[in-house]
Amino acid sequence: MTNMDKLYEAVEARGPVCVGLDTDFSYLPADFVDSTLSKGENIVRFNKKLIDATKAVAGCYKVQIAYYESLGLEGLKAYADTLKAVREAGVPVIADIKRGDIAKTAEMYAMGHFTGDFEADFVTLAPYMGLDSISPYLPYAEKQGKGMFVLCRTSNGGAKDFEYEKLADGRHVYDLVGDKLNALGKDYMGEHGYSSIGLVIGGTHIEEAAEIRAKYQDSFFLIPGYGAQGGKAEDIAQYLSKGNGGVVNSSRGILLAYKKQPGAAFDEAAYNECVNMKEAIAHACSLL
């Protein structure tokens, strides 16, 4: 069984919410911070309470490494400890690292994030340099069932700068990327019909949603853009397949939910937000 199979089963069991642990120190409630601990240690305390509170309603977690790198060595320890906490909770974890280099450098990135202190179940990758920026990760997919989510059509406004440009044959650049990755993924299929090579498909542009979902039926989607970036449940639902086939990330919307729920502790508020998000997406899927 591949990690993508495990992610599919996690979504079946608990829903498609991906909790983004993009934890900036400023997000921590002032009365939670322990002044005797470092910023990194406080972030780990915060993350662990959030994981405990939401693991019953989260399909997976995504940890964005930049928030931890910004704190230097103590941040990298917090990153490793956070990954470990998610894996100990028995929930799939995505290392959001967006690596995109080639050759020996990519081999080292793959080793660094699929083994050792920073081991995760999935990584995010950027394919701009070509398929040889993806290939060094594939032995881990073949031998250990590891997975990857590769940037295809993203949720940011700048996606229009390159991804939407038209090719001579009428396809967009994102179509070319998706088509090549989908073809490559055929050699890494799991038991539930999804490849170990997933796609990052932003949920803020819905014009081509049905077309993209139909075109890449065996590609699992990581769908950013919900909540703070403007993606709505009815938009997101179009990128799922009967409520599965993808995970929907929310970071600030969950981490800072306590600011919109007066009287609720941050972990309780995070749980409430996950439930609300899960139910909204399920309802939107039921109307399709």
Coordinates of C-alpha atoms in Angstrom, one line a residue:
M1 CA 0.0 0.0 0.0
T2 CA 1.3 3.4 -1.0
N3 CA 1.2 6.6 1.1
M4 CA -1.4 7.9 -1.4
D5 CA -3.5 4.9 -0.6
K6 CA -3.2 5.7 3.1
L7 CA -4.2 9.3 2.4
Y8 CA -7.2 8.2 0.4
E9 CA -8.3 6.0 3.3
A10 CA -7.7 8.8 5.8
V11 CA -10.0 11.1 3.7
E12 CA -12.6 8.3 3.5
A13 CA -12.5 8.0 7.3
R14 CA -12.1 11.6 8.5
G15 CA -12.7 13.9 5.5
P16 CA -10.5 16.0 3.2
V17 CA -9.4 18.7 5.6
C18 CA -5.6 19.3 5.4
V19 CA -4.5 21.3 8.5
G20 CA -1.7 23.6 7.5
L21 CA 0.8 23.9 10.4
D22 CA 2.3 27.0 8.9
T23 CA 2.8 28.2 12.4
D24 CA 4.3 31.7 12.9
F25 CA 5.2 32.5 16.5
S26 CA 2.9 35.6 16.3
Y27 CA -0.1 33.2 15.8
L28 CA 0.3 31.8 19.4
P29 CA -2.1 33.3 22.0
A30 CA -0.1 35.6 24.3
D31 CA -1.4 33.7 27.4
F32 CA -0.2 30.4 26.0
V33 CA 3.4 31.4 25.4
D34 CA 5.8 30.1 28.1
S35 CA 8.5 32.8 28.5
T36 CA 11.0 30.2 29.8
L37 CA 10.9 28.4 26.5
S38 CA 12.3 29.3 23.0
K39 CA 10.0 30.4 20.2
G40 CA 10.6 27.0 18.6
E41 CA 9.6 25.1 21.7
N42 CA 6.5 27.2 22.1
I43 CA 5.5 26.5 18.5
V44 CA 5.9 22.7 19.1
R45 CA 3.7 22.9 22.2
F46 CA 1.1 24.8 20.2
N47 CA 1.3 22.4 17.2
K48 CA 0.9 19.3 19.5
K49 CA -2.2 20.7 21.2
L50 CA -3.6 21.5 17.7
I51 CA -2.8 18.0 16.4
D52 CA -4.4 16.4 19.5
A53 CA -7.5 18.5 19.1
T54 CA -8.0 18.0 15.3
K55 CA -6.6 14.6 14.4
A56 CA -10.1 13.0 14.5
V57 CA -11.4 15.3 11.8
A58 CA -8.2 15.9 9.7
G59 CA -7.3 13.9 6.6
C60 CA -3.7 15.0 6.9
Y61 CA -1.4 17.8 8.0
K62 CA 0.9 20.0 5.9
V63 CA 4.0 21.6 7.5
Q64 CA 5.4 24.5 5.6
I65 CA 9.1 24.5 6.2
A66 CA 9.7 28.2 5.7
Y67 CA 8.0 29.1 9.0
Y68 CA 10.5 26.9 10.8
E69 CA 13.6 27.8 8.8
S70 CA 13.0 31.5 9.6
L71 CA 13.9 30.7 13.3
G72 CA 17.2 29.1 12.4
L73 CA 18.4 25.9 14.2
E74 CA 15.7 26.0 16.9
G75 CA 13.1 26.3 14.1
L76 CA 14.5 23.3 12.3
K77 CA 14.2 21.3 15.5
A78 CA 10.6 22.5 15.9
Y79 CA 10.0 21.4 12.3
A80 CA 11.4 17.9 13.0
D81 CA 9.5 17.6 16.2
T82 CA 6.2 18.7 14.5
L83 CA 6.6 16.1 11.7
K84 CA 7.3 13.5 14.4
A85 CA 4.2 14.5 16.3
V86 CA 2.0 14.1 13.3
R87 CA 3.4 10.8 12.3
E88 CA 3.1 9.5 15.9
A89 CA -0.6 10.6 15.8
G90 CA -1.0 8.2 12.8
V91 CA -2.0 10.8 10.4
P92 CA -0.4 11.4 7.0
V93 CA 1.9 14.4 6.8
I94 CA 3.0 16.6 3.8
A95 CA 6.3 18.4 4.0
D96 CA 5.7 21.6 2.1
I97 CA 9.2 22.2 0.8
K98 CA 8.6 23.0 -2.9
R99 CA 12.0 21.8 -4.0
G100 CA 12.8 22.0 -7.7
D101 CA 16.5 21.2 -8.4
I102 CA 18.0 18.4 -10.3
A103 CA 20.7 15.6 -10.2
K104 CA 22.7 15.1 -7.1
T105 CA 21.2 18.1 -5.3
A106 CA 17.7 16.7 -5.8
E107 CA 18.9 13.3 -4.6
M108 CA 20.1 14.9 -1.4
Y109 CA 16.7 16.7 -1.0
A110 CA 14.9 13.5 -1.4
M111 CA 17.1 11.7 1.1
G112 CA 16.7 14.6 3.5
H113 CA 12.9 14.7 3.4
F114 CA 12.1 11.0 2.9
T115 CA 14.5 9.7 5.6
G116 CA 16.0 10.8 8.9
D117 CA 15.0 13.7 11.1
F118 CA 12.8 15.4 8.5
E119 CA 11.1 12.3 7.2
A120 CA 7.6 12.9 5.8
D121 CA 5.0 10.9 3.9
F122 CA 4.8 13.4 1.1
V123 CA 6.8 16.4 -0.2
T124 CA 5.8 19.2 -2.5
L125 CA 7.9 19.8 -5.6
A126 CA 8.3 22.5 -8.3
P127 CA 8.7 21.0 -11.9
Y128 CA 10.0 24.1 -13.7
M129 CA 13.4 22.5 -14.5
G130 CA 11.8 19.4 -16.0
L131 CA 11.0 15.8 -15.1
D132 CA 14.6 15.3 -14.0
S133 CA 13.7 17.5 -11.0
I134 CA 11.1 14.8 -10.1
S135 CA 12.9 11.6 -10.9
P136 CA 15.3 11.5 -7.9
Y137 CA 12.2 11.2 -5.6
L138 CA 10.7 8.3 -7.5
P139 CA 12.9 5.5 -6.0
Y140 CA 11.3 6.4 -2.6
A141 CA 7.9 6.1 -4.2
E142 CA 8.7 2.7 -5.6
K143 CA 10.5 1.2 -2.6
Q144 CA 8.8 2.9 0.4
G145 CA 5.5 4.1 -1.1
K146 CA 6.4 7.8 -0.5
G147 CA 4.4 10.4 -2.4
M148 CA 4.7 13.8 -3.9
F149 CA 2.5 16.7 -4.8
V150 CA 3.9 18.7 -7.8
L151 CA 2.9 22.2 -8.6
C152 CA 0.6 22.3 -11.6
R153 CA -2.0 25.1 -11.4
T154 CA -1.6 27.1 -8.3
S155 CA -4.0 29.3 -6.2
N156 CA -2.0 32.6 -6.3
G157 CA -2.7 35.5 -8.6
G158 CA 0.7 35.1 -10.2
A159 CA -0.4 31.8 -11.6
K160 CA -1.6 33.8 -14.6
D161 CA 2.0 34.9 -15.3
F162 CA 3.2 31.6 -16.6
E163 CA 0.8 28.7 -15.9
Y164 CA -2.1 30.1 -18.0
E165 CA 0.1 31.0 -21.1
K166 CA -1.0 29.2 -24.2
L167 CA 1.1 26.7 -26.2
A168 CA 1.0 26.3 -29.9
D169 CA -1.4 23.4 -29.6
G170 CA -3.9 25.4 -27.6
R171 CA -3.1 23.9 -24.2
H172 CA -2.1 26.0 -21.2
V173 CA 1.3 25.6 -19.7
Y174 CA -0.4 24.0 -16.7
D175 CA -2.0 21.4 -19.0
L176 CA 1.4 20.5 -20.3
V177 CA 2.7 20.0 -16.8
G178 CA -0.3 18.1 -15.7
D179 CA -0.3 15.8 -18.8
K180 CA 3.4 14.9 -18.3
L181 CA 3.1 14.3 -14.6
N182 CA -0.1 12.2 -15.1
A183 CA 1.7 10.1 -17.7
L184 CA 4.7 9.6 -15.5
G185 CA 2.5 8.6 -12.6
K186 CA 1.0 5.7 -14.4
D187 CA 4.1 3.6 -13.3
Y188 CA 3.4 4.4 -9.6
M189 CA -0.3 3.5 -9.1
G190 CA -1.8 2.5 -5.8
E191 CA -4.5 0.1 -4.8
H192 CA -7.2 2.8 -4.7
G193 CA -6.5 4.0 -8.3
Y194 CA -4.3 7.0 -7.5
S195 CA -0.7 7.6 -8.4
S196 CA 2.0 8.4 -6.0
I197 CA 2.6 11.6 -8.0
G198 CA -0.2 14.0 -7.0
L199 CA -0.8 17.5 -8.3
V200 CA -1.1 20.8 -6.6
I201 CA -4.3 22.3 -8.0
G202 CA -5.4 25.7 -6.5
G203 CA -9.0 26.0 -5.4
T204 CA -9.3 29.7 -6.2
H205 CA -9.8 29.4 -10.0
I206 CA -12.9 27.4 -10.8
E207 CA -13.4 28.0 -14.5
E208 CA -11.7 24.7 -15.5
A209 CA -12.5 22.7 -12.3
A210 CA -14.7 20.0 -13.8
E211 CA -12.3 19.6 -16.8
I212 CA -9.2 19.2 -14.6
R213 CA -10.9 16.7 -12.3
A214 CA -12.1 14.6 -15.3
K215 CA -8.8 14.8 -17.1
Y216 CA -6.7 13.6 -14.2
Q217 CA -8.9 11.0 -12.6
D218 CA -5.9 9.0 -11.2
S219 CA -4.1 12.0 -9.8
F220 CA -4.7 12.9 -6.1
F221 CA -4.9 16.7 -5.6
L222 CA -3.5 18.9 -2.9
I223 CA -5.9 21.9 -3.0
P224 CA -4.7 25.2 -1.5
G225 CA -6.7 28.4 -1.4
Y226 CA -9.6 27.6 0.9
G227 CA -10.7 30.3 3.4
A228 CA -8.1 33.0 3.7
Q229 CA -7.2 32.9 0.0
G230 CA -10.9 33.1 -1.0
G231 CA -11.7 29.5 -2.1
K232 CA -15.3 28.5 -1.1
A233 CA -16.6 25.0 -0.4
E234 CA -18.7 25.0 -3.5
D235 CA -15.6 25.8 -5.6
I236 CA -13.4 23.2 -3.9
A237 CA -16.0 20.4 -4.2
Q238 CA -15.6 20.4 -8.0
Y239 CA -11.9 19.3 -7.6
L240 CA -12.9 16.3 -5.5
S241 CA -14.3 13.0 -6.7
K242 CA -17.2 11.9 -4.5
G243 CA -15.6 13.8 -1.6
N244 CA -12.2 12.1 -2.1
G245 CA -9.4 12.3 -4.6
G246 CA -7.9 15.4 -2.9
V247 CA -7.2 17.2 0.4
V248 CA -8.1 20.8 1.0
N249 CA -5.6 22.9 2.9
S250 CA -6.4 25.6 5.4
S251 CA -3.6 27.1 7.5
R252 CA -4.4 30.5 8.9
G253 CA -8.1 29.8 8.9
I254 CA -7.5 26.9 11.4
L255 CA -4.5 28.2 13.3
L256 CA -6.2 31.6 14.0
A257 CA -9.7 30.3 14.4
Y258 CA -9.7 31.3 18.1
K259 CA -9.6 34.9 17.1
K260 CA -13.1 34.5 15.5
Q261 CA -14.5 32.4 18.3
P262 CA -14.5 34.5 21.5
G263 CA -14.2 32.4 24.6
A264 CA -12.9 29.3 22.9
A265 CA -9.4 28.0 23.5
F266 CA -7.2 27.9 20.4
D267 CA -7.3 24.1 20.1
E268 CA -11.1 24.0 20.6
A269 CA -11.5 26.7 18.0
A270 CA -9.3 24.8 15.5
Y271 CA -11.4 21.7 16.0
N272 CA -14.6 23.7 15.4
E273 CA -13.2 25.2 12.3
C274 CA -12.1 21.8 10.9
V275 CA -15.6 20.4 11.5
N276 CA -17.2 23.4 9.9
M277 CA -14.9 23.2 6.9
K278 CA -15.4 19.4 6.6
E279 CA -19.2 19.7 6.8
A280 CA -19.3 22.6 4.3
I281 CA -17.2 20.7 1.7
A282 CA -19.3 17.5 2.3
H283 CA -22.5 19.5 1.7
A284 CA -21.1 21.1 -1.4
C285 CA -20.1 17.7 -2.7
S286 CA -23.6 16.3 -2.1
L287 CA -25.1 18.9 -4.4
L288 CA -22.9 18.0 -7.4

